[in-house]
Coordinates of C-alpha atoms in Angstrom, one line a residue:
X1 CA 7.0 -96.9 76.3
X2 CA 9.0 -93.6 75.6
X3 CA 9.7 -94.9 72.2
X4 CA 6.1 -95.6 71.4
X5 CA 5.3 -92.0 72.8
X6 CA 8.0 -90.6 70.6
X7 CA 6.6 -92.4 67.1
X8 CA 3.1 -91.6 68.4
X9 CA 4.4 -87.8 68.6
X10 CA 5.9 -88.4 65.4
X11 CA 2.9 -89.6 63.3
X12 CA 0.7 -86.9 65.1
X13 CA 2.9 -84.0 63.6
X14 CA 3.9 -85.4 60.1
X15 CA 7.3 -84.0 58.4
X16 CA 6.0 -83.2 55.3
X17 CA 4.2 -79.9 57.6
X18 CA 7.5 -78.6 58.3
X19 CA 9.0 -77.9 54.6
X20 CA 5.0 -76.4 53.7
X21 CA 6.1 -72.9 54.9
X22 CA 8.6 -72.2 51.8
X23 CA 5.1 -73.1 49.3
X24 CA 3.5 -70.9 51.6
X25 CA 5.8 -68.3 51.2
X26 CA 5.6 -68.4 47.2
X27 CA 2.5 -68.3 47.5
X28 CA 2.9 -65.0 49.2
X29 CA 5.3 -64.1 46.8
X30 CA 2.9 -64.7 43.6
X31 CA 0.5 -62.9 45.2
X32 CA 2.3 -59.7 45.4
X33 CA 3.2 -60.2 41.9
X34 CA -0.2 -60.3 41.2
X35 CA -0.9 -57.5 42.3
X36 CA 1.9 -55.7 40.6
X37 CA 1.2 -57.0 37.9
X38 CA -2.4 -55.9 37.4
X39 CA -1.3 -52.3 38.6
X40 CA 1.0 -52.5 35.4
X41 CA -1.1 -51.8 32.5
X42 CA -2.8 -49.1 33.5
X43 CA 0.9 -47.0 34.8
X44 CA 1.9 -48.3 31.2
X45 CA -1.3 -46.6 29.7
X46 CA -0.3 -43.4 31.5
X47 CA 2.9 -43.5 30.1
X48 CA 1.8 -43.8 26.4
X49 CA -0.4 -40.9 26.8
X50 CA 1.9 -39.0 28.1
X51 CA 3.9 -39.8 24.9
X52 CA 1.4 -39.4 22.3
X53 CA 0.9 -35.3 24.0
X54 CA 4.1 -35.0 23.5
X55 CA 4.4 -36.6 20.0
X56 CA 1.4 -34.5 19.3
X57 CA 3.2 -31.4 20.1
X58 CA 6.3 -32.0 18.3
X59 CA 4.5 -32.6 15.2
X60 CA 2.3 -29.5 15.5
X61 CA 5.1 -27.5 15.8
X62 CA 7.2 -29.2 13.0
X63 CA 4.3 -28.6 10.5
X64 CA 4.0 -24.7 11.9
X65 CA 7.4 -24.1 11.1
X66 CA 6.5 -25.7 8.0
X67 CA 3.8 -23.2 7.6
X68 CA 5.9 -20.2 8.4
X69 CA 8.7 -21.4 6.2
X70 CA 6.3 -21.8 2.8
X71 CA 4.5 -17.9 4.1
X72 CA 8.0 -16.8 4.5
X73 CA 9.8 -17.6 1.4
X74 CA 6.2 -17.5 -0.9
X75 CA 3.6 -16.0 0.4
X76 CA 5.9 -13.0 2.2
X77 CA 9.0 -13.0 0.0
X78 CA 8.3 -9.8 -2.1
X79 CA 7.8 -7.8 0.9
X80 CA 10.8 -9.4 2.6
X81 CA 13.1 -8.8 -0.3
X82 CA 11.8 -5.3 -1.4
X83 CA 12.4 -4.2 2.3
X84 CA 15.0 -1.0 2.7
X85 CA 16.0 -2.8 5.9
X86 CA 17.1 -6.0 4.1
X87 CA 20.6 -5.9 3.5
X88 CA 21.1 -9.0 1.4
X89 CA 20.1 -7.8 -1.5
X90 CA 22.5 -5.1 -1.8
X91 CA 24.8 -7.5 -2.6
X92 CA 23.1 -8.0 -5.7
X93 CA 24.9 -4.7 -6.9
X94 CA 27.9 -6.3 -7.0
X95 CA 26.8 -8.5 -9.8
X96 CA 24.4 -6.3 -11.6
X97 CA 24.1 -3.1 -12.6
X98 CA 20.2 -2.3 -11.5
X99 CA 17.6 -2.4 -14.4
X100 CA 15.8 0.3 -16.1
X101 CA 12.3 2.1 -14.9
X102 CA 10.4 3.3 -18.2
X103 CA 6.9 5.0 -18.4
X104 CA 4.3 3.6 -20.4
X105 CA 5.7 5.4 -23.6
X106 CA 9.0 3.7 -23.2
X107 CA 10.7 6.9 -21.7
X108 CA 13.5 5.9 -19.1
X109 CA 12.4 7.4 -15.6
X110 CA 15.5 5.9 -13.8
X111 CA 19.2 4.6 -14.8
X112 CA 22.4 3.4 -13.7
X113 CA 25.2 5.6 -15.7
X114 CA 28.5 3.8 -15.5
X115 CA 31.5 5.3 -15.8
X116 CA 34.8 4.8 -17.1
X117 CA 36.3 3.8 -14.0
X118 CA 32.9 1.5 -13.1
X119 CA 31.6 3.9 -10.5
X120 CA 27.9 3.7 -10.9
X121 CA 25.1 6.7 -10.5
X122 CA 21.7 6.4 -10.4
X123 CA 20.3 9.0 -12.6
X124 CA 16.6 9.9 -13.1
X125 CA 15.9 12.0 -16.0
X126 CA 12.3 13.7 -15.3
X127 CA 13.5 14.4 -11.8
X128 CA 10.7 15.4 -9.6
X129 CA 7.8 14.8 -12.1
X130 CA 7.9 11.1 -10.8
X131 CA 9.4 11.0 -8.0
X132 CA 6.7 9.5 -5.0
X133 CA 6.1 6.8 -8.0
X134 CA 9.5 6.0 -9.4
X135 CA 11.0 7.0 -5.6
X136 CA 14.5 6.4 -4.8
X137 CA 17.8 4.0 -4.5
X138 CA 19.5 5.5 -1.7
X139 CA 19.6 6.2 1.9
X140 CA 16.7 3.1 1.7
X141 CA 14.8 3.0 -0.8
X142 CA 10.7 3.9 -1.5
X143 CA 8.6 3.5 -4.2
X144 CA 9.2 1.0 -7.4
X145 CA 12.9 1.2 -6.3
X146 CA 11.9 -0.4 -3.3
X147 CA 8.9 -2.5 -4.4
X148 CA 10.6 -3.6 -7.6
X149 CA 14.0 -4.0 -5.9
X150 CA 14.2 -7.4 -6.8
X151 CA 13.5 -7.3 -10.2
X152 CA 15.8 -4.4 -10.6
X153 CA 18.3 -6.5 -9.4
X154 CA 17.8 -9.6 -11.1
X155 CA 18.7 -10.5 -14.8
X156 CA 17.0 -13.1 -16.6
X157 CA 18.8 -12.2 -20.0
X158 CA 20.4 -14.9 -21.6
X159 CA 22.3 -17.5 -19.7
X160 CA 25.5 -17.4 -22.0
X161 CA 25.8 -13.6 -21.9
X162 CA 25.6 -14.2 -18.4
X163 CA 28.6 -17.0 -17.6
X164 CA 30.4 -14.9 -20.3
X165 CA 30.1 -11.7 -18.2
X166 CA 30.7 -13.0 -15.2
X167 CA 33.8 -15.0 -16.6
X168 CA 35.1 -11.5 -17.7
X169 CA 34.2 -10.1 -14.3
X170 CA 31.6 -7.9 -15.7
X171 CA 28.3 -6.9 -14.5
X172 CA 25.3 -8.0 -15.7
X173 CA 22.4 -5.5 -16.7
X174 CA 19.1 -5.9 -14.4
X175 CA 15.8 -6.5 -15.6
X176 CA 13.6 -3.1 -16.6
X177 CA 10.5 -2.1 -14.9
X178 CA 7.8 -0.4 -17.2
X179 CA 5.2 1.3 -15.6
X180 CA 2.1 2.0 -16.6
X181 CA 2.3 5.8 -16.4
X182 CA 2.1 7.9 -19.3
X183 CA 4.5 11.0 -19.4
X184 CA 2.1 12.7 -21.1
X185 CA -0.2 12.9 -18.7
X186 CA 2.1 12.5 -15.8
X187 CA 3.3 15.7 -16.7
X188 CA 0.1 17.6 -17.0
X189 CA -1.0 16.3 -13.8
X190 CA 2.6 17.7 -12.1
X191 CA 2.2 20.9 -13.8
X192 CA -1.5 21.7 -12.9
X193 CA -1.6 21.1 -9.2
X194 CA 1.8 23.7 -9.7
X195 CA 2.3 24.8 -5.9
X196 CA -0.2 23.3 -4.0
X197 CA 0.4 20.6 -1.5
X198 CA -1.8 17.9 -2.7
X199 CA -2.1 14.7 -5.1
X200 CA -3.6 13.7 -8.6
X201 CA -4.4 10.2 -9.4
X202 CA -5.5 9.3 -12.8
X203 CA -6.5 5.8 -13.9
X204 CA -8.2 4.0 -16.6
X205 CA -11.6 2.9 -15.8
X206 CA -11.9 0.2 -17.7
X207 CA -8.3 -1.9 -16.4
X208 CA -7.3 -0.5 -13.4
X209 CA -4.0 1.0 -14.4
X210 CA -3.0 3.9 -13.2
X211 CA -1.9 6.6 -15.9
X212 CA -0.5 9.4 -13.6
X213 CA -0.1 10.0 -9.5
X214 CA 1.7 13.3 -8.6
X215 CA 1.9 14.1 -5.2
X216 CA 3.2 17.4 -4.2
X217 CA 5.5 18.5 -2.1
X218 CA 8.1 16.6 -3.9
X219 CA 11.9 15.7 -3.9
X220 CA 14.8 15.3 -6.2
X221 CA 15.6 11.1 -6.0
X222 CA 18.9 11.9 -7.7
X223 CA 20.3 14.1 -4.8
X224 CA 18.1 11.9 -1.8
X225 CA 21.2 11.7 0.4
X226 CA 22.4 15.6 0.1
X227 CA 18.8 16.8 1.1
X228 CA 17.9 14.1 3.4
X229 CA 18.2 16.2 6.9
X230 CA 15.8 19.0 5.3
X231 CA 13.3 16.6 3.9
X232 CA 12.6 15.1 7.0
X233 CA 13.1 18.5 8.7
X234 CA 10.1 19.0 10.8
X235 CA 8.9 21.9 8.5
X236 CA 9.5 20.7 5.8
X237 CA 5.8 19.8 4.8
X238 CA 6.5 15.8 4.2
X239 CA 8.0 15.7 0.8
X240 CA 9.0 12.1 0.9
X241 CA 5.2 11.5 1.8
X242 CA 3.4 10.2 -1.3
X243 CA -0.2 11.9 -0.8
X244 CA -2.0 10.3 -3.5
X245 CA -2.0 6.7 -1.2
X246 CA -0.2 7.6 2.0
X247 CA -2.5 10.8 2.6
X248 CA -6.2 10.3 4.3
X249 CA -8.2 13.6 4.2
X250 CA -11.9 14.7 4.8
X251 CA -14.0 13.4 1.2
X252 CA -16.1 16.5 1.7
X253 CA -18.6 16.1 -1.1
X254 CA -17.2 14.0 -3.5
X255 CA -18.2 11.5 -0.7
X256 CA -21.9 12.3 -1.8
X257 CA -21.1 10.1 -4.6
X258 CA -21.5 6.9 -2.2
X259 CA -23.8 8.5 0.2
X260 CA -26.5 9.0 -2.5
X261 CA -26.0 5.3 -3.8
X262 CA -26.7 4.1 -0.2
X263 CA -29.9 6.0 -0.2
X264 CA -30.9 4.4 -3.8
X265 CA -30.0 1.1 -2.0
X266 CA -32.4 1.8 1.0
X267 CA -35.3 3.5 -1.2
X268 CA -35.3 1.1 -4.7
X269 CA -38.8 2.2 -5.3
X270 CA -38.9 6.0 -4.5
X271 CA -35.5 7.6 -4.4
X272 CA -36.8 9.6 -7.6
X273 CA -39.3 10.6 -5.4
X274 CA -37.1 12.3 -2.6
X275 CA -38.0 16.0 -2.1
X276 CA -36.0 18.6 0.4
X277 CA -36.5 22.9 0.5
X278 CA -33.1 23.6 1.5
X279 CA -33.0 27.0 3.2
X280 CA -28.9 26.9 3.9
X281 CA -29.8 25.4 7.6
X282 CA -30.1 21.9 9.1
X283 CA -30.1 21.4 12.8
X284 CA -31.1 18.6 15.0
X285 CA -30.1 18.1 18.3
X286 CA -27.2 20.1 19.4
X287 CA -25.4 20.0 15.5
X288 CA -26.2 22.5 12.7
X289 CA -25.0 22.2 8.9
X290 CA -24.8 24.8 6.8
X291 CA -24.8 24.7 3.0
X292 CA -21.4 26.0 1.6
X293 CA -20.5 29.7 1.1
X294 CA -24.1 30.5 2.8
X295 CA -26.0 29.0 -0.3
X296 CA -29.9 28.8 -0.3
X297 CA -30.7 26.1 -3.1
X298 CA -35.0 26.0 -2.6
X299 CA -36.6 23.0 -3.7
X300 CA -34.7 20.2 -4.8
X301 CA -35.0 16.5 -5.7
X302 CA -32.0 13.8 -5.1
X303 CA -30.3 15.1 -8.7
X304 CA -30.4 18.5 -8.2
X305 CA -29.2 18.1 -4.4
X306 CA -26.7 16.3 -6.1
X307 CA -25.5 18.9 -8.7
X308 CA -25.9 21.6 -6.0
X309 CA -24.0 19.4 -3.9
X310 CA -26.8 20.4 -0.7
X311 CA -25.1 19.9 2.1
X312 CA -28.7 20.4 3.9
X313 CA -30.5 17.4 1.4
X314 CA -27.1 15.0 2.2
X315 CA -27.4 15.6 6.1
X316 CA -31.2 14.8 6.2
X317 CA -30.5 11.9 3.8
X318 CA -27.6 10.7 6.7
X319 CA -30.5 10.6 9.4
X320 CA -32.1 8.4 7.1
X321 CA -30.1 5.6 6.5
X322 CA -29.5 2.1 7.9
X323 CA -26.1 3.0 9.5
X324 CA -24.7 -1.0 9.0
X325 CA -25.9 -1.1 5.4
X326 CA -24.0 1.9 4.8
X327 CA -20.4 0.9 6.3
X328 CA -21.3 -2.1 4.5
X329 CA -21.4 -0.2 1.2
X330 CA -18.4 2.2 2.0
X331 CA -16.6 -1.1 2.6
X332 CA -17.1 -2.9 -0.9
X333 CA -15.5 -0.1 -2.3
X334 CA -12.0 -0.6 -0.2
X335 CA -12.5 1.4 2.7
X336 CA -11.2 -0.2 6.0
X337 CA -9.1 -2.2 3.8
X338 CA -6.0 -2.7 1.7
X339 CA -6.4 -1.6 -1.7
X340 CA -2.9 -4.2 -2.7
X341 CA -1.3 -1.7 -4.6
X342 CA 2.0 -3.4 -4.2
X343 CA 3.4 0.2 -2.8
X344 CA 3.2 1.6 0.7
X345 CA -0.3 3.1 1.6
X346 CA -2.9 4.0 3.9
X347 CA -6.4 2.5 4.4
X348 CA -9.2 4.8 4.0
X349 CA -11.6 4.4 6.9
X350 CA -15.0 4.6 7.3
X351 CA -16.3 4.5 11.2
X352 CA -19.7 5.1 11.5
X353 CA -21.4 3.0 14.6
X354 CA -25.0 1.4 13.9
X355 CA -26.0 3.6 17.2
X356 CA -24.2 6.6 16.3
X357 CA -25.8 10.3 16.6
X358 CA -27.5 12.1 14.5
X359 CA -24.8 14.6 14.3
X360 CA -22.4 12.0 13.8
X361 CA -24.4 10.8 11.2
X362 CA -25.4 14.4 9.2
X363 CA -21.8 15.0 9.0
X364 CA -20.5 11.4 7.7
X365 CA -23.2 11.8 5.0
X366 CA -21.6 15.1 3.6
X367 CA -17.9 13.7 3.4
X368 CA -16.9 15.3 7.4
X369 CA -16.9 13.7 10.7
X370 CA -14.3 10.7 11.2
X371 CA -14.3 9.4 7.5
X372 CA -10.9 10.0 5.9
X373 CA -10.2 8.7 2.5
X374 CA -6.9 8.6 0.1
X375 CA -6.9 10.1 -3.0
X376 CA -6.5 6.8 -4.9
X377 CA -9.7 5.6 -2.8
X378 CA -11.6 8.9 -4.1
X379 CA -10.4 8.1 -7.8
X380 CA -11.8 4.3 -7.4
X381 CA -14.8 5.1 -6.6
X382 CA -14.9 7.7 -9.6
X383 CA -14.1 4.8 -11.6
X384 CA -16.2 2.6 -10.5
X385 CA -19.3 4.5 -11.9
X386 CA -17.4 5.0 -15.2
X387 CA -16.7 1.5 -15.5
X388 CA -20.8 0.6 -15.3
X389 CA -20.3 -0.6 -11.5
X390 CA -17.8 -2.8 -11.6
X391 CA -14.6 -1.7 -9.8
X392 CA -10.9 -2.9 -11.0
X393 CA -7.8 -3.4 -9.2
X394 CA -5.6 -0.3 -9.2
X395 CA -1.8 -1.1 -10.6
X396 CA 1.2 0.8 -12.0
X397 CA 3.2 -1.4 -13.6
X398 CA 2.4 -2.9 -16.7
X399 CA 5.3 -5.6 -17.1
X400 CA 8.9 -6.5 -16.3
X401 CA 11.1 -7.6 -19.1
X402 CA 15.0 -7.9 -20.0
X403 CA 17.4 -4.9 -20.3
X404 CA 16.8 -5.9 -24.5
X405 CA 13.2 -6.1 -24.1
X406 CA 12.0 -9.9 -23.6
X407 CA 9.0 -10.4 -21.6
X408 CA 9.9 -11.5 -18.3
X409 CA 6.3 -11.0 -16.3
X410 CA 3.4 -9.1 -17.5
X411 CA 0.2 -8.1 -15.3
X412 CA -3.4 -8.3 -16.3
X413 CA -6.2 -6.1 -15.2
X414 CA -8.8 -7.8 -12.8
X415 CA -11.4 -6.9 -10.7
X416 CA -11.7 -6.4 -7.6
X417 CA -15.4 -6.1 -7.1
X418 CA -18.9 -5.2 -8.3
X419 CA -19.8 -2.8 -6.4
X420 CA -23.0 -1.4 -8.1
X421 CA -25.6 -2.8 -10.5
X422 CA -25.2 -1.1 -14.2
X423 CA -28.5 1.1 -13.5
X424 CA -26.9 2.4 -10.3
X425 CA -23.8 3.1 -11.8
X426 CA -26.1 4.7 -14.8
X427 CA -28.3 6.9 -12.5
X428 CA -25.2 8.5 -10.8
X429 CA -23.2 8.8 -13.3
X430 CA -26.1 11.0 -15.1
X431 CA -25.9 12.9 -11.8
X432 CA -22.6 13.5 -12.7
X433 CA -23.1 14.5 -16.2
X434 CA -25.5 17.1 -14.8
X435 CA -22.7 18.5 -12.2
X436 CA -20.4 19.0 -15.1
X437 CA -23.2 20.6 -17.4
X438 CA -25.3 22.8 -14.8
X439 CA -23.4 22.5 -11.2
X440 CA -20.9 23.0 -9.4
X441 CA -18.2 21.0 -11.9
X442 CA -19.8 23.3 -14.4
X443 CA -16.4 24.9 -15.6
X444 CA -15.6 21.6 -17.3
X445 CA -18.8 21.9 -19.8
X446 CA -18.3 23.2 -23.0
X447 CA -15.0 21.5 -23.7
X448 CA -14.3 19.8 -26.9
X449 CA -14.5 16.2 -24.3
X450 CA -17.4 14.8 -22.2
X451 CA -17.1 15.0 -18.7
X452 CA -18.6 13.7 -15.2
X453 CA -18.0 14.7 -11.9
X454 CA -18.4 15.6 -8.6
X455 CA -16.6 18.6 -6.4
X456 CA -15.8 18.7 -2.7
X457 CA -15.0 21.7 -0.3
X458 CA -13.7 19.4 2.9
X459 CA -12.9 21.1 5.8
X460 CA -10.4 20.6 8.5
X461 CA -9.3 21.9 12.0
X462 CA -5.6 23.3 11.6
X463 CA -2.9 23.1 13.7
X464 CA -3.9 26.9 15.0
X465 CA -7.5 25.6 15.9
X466 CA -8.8 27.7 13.0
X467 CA -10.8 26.0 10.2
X468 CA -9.3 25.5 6.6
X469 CA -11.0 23.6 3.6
X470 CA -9.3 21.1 1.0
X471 CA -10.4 21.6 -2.6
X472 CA -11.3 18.3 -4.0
X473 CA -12.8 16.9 -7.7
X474 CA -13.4 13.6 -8.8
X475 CA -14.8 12.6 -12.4
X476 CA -14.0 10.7 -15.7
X477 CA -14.1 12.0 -19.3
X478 CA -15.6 10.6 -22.5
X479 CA -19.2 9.4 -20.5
X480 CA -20.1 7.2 -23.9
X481 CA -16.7 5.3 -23.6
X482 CA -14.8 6.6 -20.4
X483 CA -11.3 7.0 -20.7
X484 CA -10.1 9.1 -17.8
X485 CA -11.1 8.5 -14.4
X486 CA -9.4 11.4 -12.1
X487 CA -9.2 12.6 -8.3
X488 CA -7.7 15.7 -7.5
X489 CA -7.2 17.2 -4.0
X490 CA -5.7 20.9 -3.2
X491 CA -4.8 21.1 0.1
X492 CA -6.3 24.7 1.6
X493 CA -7.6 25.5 -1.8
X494 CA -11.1 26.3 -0.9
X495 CA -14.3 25.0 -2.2
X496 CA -13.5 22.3 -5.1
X497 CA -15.0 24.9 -7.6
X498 CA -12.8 27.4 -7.7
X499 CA -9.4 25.1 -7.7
X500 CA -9.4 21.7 -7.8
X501 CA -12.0 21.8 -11.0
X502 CA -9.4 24.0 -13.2
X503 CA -6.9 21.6 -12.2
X504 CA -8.7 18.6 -13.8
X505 CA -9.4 20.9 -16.7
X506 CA -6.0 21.4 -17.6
X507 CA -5.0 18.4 -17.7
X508 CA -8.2 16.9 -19.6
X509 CA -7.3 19.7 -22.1
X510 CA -3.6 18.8 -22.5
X511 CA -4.2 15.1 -23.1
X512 CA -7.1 15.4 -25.5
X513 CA -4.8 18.4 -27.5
X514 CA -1.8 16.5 -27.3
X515 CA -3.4 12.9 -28.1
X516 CA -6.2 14.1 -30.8
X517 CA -5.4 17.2 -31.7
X518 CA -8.4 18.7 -30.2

């Protein structure tokens, strides 16, 4: 009986139950892997993007180091290696004796004398007649010496003479740079503006190339390190400063030049129609202009506004104008930009707002106010009518070639930008003819040369608070063919009349007796 109870137990609780908890347990187990396992792909997805950021930003900056490294050594490497600061290519003299600068008529403007015991001076024979231009070799360097540096320093003579010099231990002669100046003219320009502060800039119309810039006061490059503590001597009046593109002054009047083709512009059909009485007066608002010297021209239309050069005509004609079409205008002729000289400069500026005043605006017509232009600026924009509207890119070097006169690198004129239709450039530049024959310009007429022009009288608050006036004149000679485009500026040399227009006339009349003979 109790075994019968204990099989009867026995069959009601079967053996195979007991062992069913270790399936049950991996079946707990799988379960949680399960789990785990669908969690898994979407940490793993985290993961990769977390890794593609990062191989994202690795790359970028890989290729912007790329970037700067091609900018650096290409697109940057003039500037870099013309630098005063950059010492490494001073040891460059070590292996060459720097080039040769030449004018345009092949004379020699700066040298390396070497002496018997291979000390070396730089030596420039014209002195200061070229000095902001040709500029200097030591304490730093300015000018082509500095721009130019590493072509002065480099030879590209021939590769024998070179392994045979340096096998000797002898220096190498530098490639020469020849600039586009002529002497001639160069000299003419230095001599004429005699001892006024100031600047002359002289280019060809049709090219671009600059034939003279004098900028006064000047220095002697050869003796740069004795004077250096009284040229930058707070009195000293900024000699090392080359005025013709580091100066920005008033326009005055010559600015007329541009404010009159932005009132063309704005009245196509009926400029020729513009009519104004000027009785030496012109107020509105709280701002009054006044014609220069007290002048009372009557009645006048655009031209003879022009000739006059009316400051009351130009300050009505400022109220006039589209304010934006005008900065636009200003601007396709360089200002607010760099002009890319290849030499150190300042940008001319034009600042006119579209909701500006009307005395803001009187006085920005007539060349005053906030607008400040560089010589070379003034001289472009002579050019530019000369050259039948189209205006070229300035330069001053013609070409680099061998101490023994191979061609190394030569530059080509281009433009930089049309900048008024032929008829424009026609109508003004007829306005200029008349200046020169009947205006203000008028002490150029008669000469055995054509001329065009326009004056300035710019005036300017001085240091005292008192009010002086810059004497400027901008023009071109030979109207059928234009040769000379000029801008001359006298600093405190009164209206453009009575100085800055003799200026231009003696050198017009040394060139055209020294070159024809007439």
């Amino acid at each position: 009986m109790k075994k019968k109870d204990i099989n009867s137990a026995y069959e009601e609780n079967p053996v195979e139950d007991s062992p069913a908890e270790e399936p049950s347990g991996k079946k707990k187990k799988g379960k949680k892997k399960k789990q785990e396992t669908e969690g898994a792909p979407e940490s793993r997805k985290e993961q990769n993007k977390v890794f593609v950021k990062a191989s994202y930003f690795f790359v970028l900056m890989f290729l912007s180091l790329c970037g700067y490294l091609v900018y650096f050594n290409i697109a940057d490497r003039e500037s870099i290696n013309s630098n005063s600061y950059n010492t490494k290519q001073d040891t460059k003299d070590n292996m060459v004796i720097r080039g040769n600068i030449y004018s345009s008529d092949g004379e020699i403007l700066a040298t390396t004398n070497v002496a018997e015991d291979g000390s070396e001076t730089r030596e420039y024979p014209y002195d200061r007649v070229f000095a902001h231009v040709v500029g200097y070799a030591s304490n730093g360097r300015s000018g082509t010496e500095s721009t130019y540096n590493t072509e002065l320093t480099s030879c590209h003579a021939s590769l024998f003479e070179q392994i045979k010099n340096e096998a000797q231990d002898v220096k190498i002669q530098g490639d020469s740079v020849n600039l586009s100046l002529s002497t001639l003219l160069q000299r003419a320009a230095y001599d004429a503006l005699g001892n006024y502060r100031g600047a002359v800039v002289i280019m060809e119309p049709s090219t671009g190339r600059i034939l003279a810039m004098v900028s006064k006061p000047d220095f002697s490059p050869a003796s740069i390190s004795a004077d250096w503590e009284s040229l930058n001597d707070e009195n000293s009046g900024s000699p090392l400063l080359n005025r013709a593109v580091q100066g920005l002054y008033p326009p005055g009047s010559t600015f007329k030049i541009i404010t009159t083709l932005a009132y063309m512009r704005q009245h196509p059909n009926d400029y020729q129609n513009f009519v104004f009485n000027c009785e030496g007066l012109v107020t509105r608002d709280d701002v009054s202009i006044t014609c220069y010297g007290g002048s009372v021209h009557g009645m006048e239309d655009l031209e003879t506004a022009f000739k006059n050069s009316c400051n009351g005509a130009f300050a009505t004609i400022g109220t006039e104008l589209d304010n934006a079409e005008f900065k636009k205008i200003c601007e396709s002729f360089g200002f607010n930009k760099d002009l890319s000289i290849n030499m150190a400069s300042a940008d001319s500026r034009f600042t006119l707002a579209e909701d500006a005043s009307y005395g803001e605006e009187m006085t920005t017509a007539i060349g005053q106010g906030d607008t400040l232009a560089t010589p070379l600026q003034m001289a472009l924009v002579a050019s530019a009518v000369a050259n039948g509207g189209t205006l070229m890119k300035p330069y001053y070097v013609d070409s680099i070639s061998t101490y023994d006169g191979d061609e190394v690198k030569t530059f080509k004129p281009s433009s930089y930008a049309t900048v008024m239709s032929a008829d424009e450039a026609e109508t003004i530049g007829n306005y200029m003819i008349t200046t020169v024959q009947s205006g203000t310009a008028s002490a150029l007429s008669g000469a055995s040369y054509t001329a065009a022009g326009k004056t300035g009288s710019a005036e300017y608050d001085t240091a005292s608070g008192e009010r002086g006036t810059h004497s400027w004149f901008v023009g071109y000679t030979n109207v059928d063919n234009p040769e000379l485009a000029i801008a001359v500026i006298a600093e405190d040399g009164g209206s453009g009349s009575s100085t800055a227009v003799p200026i231009a006339k003696y050198i017009f009349d040394t060139y055209y007796q020294n070159k024809y003979g007439y």
